[in-house]
mmCIF file of C-alpha atoms and ligand atoms in Angstrom:
data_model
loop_
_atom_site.group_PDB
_atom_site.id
_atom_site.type_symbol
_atom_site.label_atom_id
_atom_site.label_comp_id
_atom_site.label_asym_id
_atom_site.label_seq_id
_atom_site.Cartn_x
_atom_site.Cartn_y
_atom_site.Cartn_z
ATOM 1 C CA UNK A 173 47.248 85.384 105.430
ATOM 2 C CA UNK A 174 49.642 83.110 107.577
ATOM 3 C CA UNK A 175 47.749 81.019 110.497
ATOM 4 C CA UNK A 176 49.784 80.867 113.776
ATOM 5 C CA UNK A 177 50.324 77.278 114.529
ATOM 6 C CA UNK A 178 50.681 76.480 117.722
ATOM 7 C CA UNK A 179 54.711 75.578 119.073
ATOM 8 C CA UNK A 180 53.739 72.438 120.144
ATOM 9 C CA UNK A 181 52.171 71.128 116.514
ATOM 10 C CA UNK A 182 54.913 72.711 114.650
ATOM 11 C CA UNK A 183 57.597 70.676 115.977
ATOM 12 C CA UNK A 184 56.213 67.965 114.809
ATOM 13 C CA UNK A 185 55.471 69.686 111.083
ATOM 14 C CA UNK A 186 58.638 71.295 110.396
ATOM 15 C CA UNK A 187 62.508 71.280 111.849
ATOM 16 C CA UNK A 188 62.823 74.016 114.414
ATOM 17 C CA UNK A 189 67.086 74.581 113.445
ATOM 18 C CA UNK A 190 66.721 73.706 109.385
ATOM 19 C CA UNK A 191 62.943 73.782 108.946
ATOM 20 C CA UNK A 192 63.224 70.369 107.255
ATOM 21 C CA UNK A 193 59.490 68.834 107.111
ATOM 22 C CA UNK A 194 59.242 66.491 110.046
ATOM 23 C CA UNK A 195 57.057 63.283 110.165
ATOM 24 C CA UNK A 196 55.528 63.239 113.695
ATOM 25 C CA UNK A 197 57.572 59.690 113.968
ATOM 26 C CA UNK A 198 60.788 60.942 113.498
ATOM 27 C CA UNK A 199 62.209 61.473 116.818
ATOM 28 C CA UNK A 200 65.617 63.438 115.688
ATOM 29 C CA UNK A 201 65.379 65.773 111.745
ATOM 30 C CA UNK A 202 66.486 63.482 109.197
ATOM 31 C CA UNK A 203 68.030 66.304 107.489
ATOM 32 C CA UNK A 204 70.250 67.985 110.848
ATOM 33 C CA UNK A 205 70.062 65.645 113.272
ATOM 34 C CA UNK A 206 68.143 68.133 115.270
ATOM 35 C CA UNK A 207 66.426 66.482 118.582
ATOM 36 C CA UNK A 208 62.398 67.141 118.034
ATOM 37 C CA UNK A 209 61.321 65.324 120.617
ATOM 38 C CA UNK A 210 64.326 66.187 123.128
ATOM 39 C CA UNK A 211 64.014 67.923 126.001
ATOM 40 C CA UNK A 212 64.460 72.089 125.669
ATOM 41 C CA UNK A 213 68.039 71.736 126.935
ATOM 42 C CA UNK A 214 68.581 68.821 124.734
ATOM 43 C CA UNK A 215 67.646 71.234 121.790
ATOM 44 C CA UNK A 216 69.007 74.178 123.274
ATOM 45 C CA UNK A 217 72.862 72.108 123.357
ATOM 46 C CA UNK A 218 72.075 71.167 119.840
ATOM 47 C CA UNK A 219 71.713 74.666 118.531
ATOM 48 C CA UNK A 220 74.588 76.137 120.334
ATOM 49 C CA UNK A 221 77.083 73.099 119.158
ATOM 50 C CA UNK A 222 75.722 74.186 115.357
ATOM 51 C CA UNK A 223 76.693 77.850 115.641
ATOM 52 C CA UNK A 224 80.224 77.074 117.039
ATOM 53 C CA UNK A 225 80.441 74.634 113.936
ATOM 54 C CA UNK A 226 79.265 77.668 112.175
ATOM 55 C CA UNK A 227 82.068 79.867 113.579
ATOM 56 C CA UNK A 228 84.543 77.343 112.717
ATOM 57 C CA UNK A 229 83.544 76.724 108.770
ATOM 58 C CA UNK A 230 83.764 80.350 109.068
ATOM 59 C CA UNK A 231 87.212 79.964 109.877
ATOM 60 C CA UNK A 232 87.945 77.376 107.970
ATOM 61 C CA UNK A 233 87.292 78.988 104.916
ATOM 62 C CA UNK A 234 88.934 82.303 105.490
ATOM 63 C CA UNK A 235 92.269 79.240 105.111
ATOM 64 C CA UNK A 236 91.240 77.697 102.308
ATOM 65 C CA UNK A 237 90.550 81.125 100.562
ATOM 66 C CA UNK A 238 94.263 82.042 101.632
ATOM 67 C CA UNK A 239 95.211 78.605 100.222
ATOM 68 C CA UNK A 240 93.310 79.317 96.697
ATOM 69 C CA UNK A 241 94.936 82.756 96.572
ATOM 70 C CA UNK A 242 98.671 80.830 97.149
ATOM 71 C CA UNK A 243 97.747 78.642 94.269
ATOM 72 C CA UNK A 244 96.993 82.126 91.739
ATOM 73 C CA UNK A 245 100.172 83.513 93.776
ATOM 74 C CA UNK A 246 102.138 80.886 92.185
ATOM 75 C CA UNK A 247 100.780 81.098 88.863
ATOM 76 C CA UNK A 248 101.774 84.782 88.860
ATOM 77 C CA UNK A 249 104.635 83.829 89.868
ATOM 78 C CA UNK A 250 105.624 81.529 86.912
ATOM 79 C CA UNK A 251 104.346 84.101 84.702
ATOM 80 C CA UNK A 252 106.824 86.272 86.215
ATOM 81 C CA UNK A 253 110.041 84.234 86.155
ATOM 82 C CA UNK A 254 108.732 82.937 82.262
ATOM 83 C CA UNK A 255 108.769 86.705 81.274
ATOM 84 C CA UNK A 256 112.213 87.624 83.320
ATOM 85 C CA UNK A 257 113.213 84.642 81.678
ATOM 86 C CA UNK A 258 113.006 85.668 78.397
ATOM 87 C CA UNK A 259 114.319 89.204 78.203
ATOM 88 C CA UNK A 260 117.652 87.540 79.878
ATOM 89 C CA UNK A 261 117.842 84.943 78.081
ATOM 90 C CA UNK A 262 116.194 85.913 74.681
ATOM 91 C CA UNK A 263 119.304 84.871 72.577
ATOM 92 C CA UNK A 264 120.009 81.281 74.112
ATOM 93 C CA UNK A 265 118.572 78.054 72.651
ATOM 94 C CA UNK A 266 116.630 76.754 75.542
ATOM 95 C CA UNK A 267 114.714 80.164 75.782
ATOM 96 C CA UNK A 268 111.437 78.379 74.283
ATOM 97 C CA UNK A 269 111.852 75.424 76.410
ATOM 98 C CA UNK A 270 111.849 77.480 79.602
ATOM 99 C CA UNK A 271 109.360 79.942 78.861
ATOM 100 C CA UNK A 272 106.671 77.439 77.511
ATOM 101 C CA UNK A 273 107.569 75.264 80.641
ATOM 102 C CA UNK A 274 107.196 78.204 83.185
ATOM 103 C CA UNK A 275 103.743 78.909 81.254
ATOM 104 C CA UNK A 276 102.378 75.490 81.515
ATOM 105 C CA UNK A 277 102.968 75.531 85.222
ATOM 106 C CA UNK A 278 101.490 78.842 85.615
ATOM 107 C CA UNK A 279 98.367 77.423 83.372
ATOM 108 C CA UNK A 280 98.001 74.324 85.749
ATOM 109 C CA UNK A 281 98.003 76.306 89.134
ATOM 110 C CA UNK A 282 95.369 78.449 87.514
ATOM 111 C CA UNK A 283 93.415 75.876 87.053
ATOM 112 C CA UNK A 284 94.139 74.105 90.303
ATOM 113 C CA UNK A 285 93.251 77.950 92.147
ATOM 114 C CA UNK A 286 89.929 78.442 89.853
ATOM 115 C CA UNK A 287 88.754 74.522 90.465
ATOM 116 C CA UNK A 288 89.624 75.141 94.427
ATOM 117 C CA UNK A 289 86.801 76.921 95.007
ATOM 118 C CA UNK A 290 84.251 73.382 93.907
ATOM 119 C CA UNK A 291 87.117 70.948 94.963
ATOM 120 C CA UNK A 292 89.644 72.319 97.750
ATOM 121 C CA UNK A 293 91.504 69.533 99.402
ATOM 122 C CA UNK A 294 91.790 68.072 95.618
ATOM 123 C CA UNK A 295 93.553 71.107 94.395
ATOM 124 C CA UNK A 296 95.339 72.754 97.201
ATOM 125 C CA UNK A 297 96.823 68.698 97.747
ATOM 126 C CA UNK A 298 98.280 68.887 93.838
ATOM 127 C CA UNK A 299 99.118 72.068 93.919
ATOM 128 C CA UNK A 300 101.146 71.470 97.308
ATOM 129 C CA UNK A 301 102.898 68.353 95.457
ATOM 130 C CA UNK A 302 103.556 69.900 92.228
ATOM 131 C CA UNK A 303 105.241 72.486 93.901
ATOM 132 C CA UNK A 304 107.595 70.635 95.929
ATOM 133 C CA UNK A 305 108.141 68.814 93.027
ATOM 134 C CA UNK A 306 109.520 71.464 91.196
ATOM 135 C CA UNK A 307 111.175 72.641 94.228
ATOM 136 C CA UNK A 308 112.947 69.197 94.354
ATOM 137 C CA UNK A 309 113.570 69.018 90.871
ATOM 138 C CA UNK A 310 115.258 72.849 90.928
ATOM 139 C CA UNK A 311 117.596 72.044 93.529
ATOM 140 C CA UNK A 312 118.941 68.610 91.386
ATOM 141 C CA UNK A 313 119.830 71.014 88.797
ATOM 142 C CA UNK A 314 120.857 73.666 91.207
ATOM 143 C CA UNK A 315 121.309 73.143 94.658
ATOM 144 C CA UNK A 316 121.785 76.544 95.818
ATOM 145 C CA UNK A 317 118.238 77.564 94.283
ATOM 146 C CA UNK A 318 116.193 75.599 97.512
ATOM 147 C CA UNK A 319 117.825 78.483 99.591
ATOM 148 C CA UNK A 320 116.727 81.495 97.042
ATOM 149 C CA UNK A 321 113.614 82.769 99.098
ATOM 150 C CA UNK A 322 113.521 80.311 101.569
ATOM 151 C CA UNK A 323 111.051 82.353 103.512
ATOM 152 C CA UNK A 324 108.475 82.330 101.043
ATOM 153 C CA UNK A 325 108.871 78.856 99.719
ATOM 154 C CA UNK A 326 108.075 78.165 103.775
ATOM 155 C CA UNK A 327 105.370 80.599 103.414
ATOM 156 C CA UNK A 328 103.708 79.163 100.481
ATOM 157 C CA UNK A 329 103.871 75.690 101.619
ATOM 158 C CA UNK A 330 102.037 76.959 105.375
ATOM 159 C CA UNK A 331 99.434 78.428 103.569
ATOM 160 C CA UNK A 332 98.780 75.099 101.841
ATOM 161 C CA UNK A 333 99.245 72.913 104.648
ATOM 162 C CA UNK A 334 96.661 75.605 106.756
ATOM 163 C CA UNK A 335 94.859 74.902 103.586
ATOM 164 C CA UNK A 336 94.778 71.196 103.404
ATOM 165 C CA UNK A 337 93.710 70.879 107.364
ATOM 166 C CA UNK A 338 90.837 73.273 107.320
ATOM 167 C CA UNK A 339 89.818 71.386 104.152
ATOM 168 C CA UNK A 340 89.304 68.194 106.225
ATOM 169 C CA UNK A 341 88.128 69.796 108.677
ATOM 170 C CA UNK A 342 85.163 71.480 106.595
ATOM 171 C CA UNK A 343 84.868 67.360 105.480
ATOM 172 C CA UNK A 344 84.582 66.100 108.703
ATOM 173 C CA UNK A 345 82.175 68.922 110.008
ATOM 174 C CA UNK A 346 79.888 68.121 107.093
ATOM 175 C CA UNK A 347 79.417 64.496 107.045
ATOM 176 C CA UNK A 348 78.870 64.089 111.239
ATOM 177 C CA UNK A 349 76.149 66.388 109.939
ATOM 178 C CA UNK A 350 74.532 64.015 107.519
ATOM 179 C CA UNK A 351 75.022 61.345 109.778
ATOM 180 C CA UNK A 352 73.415 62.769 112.245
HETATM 181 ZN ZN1 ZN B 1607 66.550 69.924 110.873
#
């Protein structure tokens, strides 16, 4: 059987936003920031300010997922152009070179899309640089190739930038919330 403790002791008890255990000193949660011993607007503006933070990490991470998914995108995408590769080109010398290369890269931004998930601005910020690396180092060889789907090279680098912000963002949101 639960007892019914009264409003007025449980604030003091236990956090009325994160239900953090409160010592009747404390005069904001040590764990949300939440005001105990504000006034009911004072705690009202608190809880309304955390659900619109809520709406945005919400947001936020609809991006990044988009941003993980570019990173797998790619690595189906080197997979692609390694196989494509190969049946052209079975007969020339370089064929291994290419293929391996186009395998490793497709290796790395599976890794960088699987590790996105614990580490996102880490991983979408490589995987944004090693692709306009090999971008850059394409149109050395070949200058013509920076214009071969131009739209989705801009596409692919949005996502990632979209990526990147919401990232910091999601940073930002959470430590103002441990210092608060
Ligand atoms: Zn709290």
């Amino acid at each position: 059987m639960e007892n019914q403790i009264p409003a007025a002791v449980q604030l003091t008890e236990n956090c009325a936003h994160c239900n953090t255990q409160a010592k009747p000193e404390d005069t904001f949660c040590t764990q949300c920031g939440y005001p105990l011993k504000g006034t009911e607007a004072e705690q009202n503006i608190f809880i309304s300010e955390r659900q619109v933070e809520e709406i945005d990490i919400f947001t936020y991470n609809k991006t990044l997922r988009q941003a993980s998914n570019t990173l797998y995108y790619l690595a189906g995408i080197f997979i692609l152009s390694g196989l494509v590769y190969f049946f052209i080109h079975k007969d020339d010398e370089d064929v291994v070179t290419v293929v391996i290369t186009d395998l490793i890269m497709a290796a790395i931004f599976l890794v960088l899309g699987a590790y996105s998930k614990k580490k996102p601005l880490a991983c979408i910020i490589s995987g944004l640089s090693l692709y306009v690396i090999v971008q850059v180092l394409n149109a050395i060889v070949e200058p013509i190739s920076i214009a071969k789907g131009i739209i989705i090279k801009i596409v692919i680098i949005g996502y990632m930038i979209k990526g990147i912000k919401s990232a910091m963002e999601i940073e930002k949101i959470r430590k103002e919330k441990h210092i608060a």
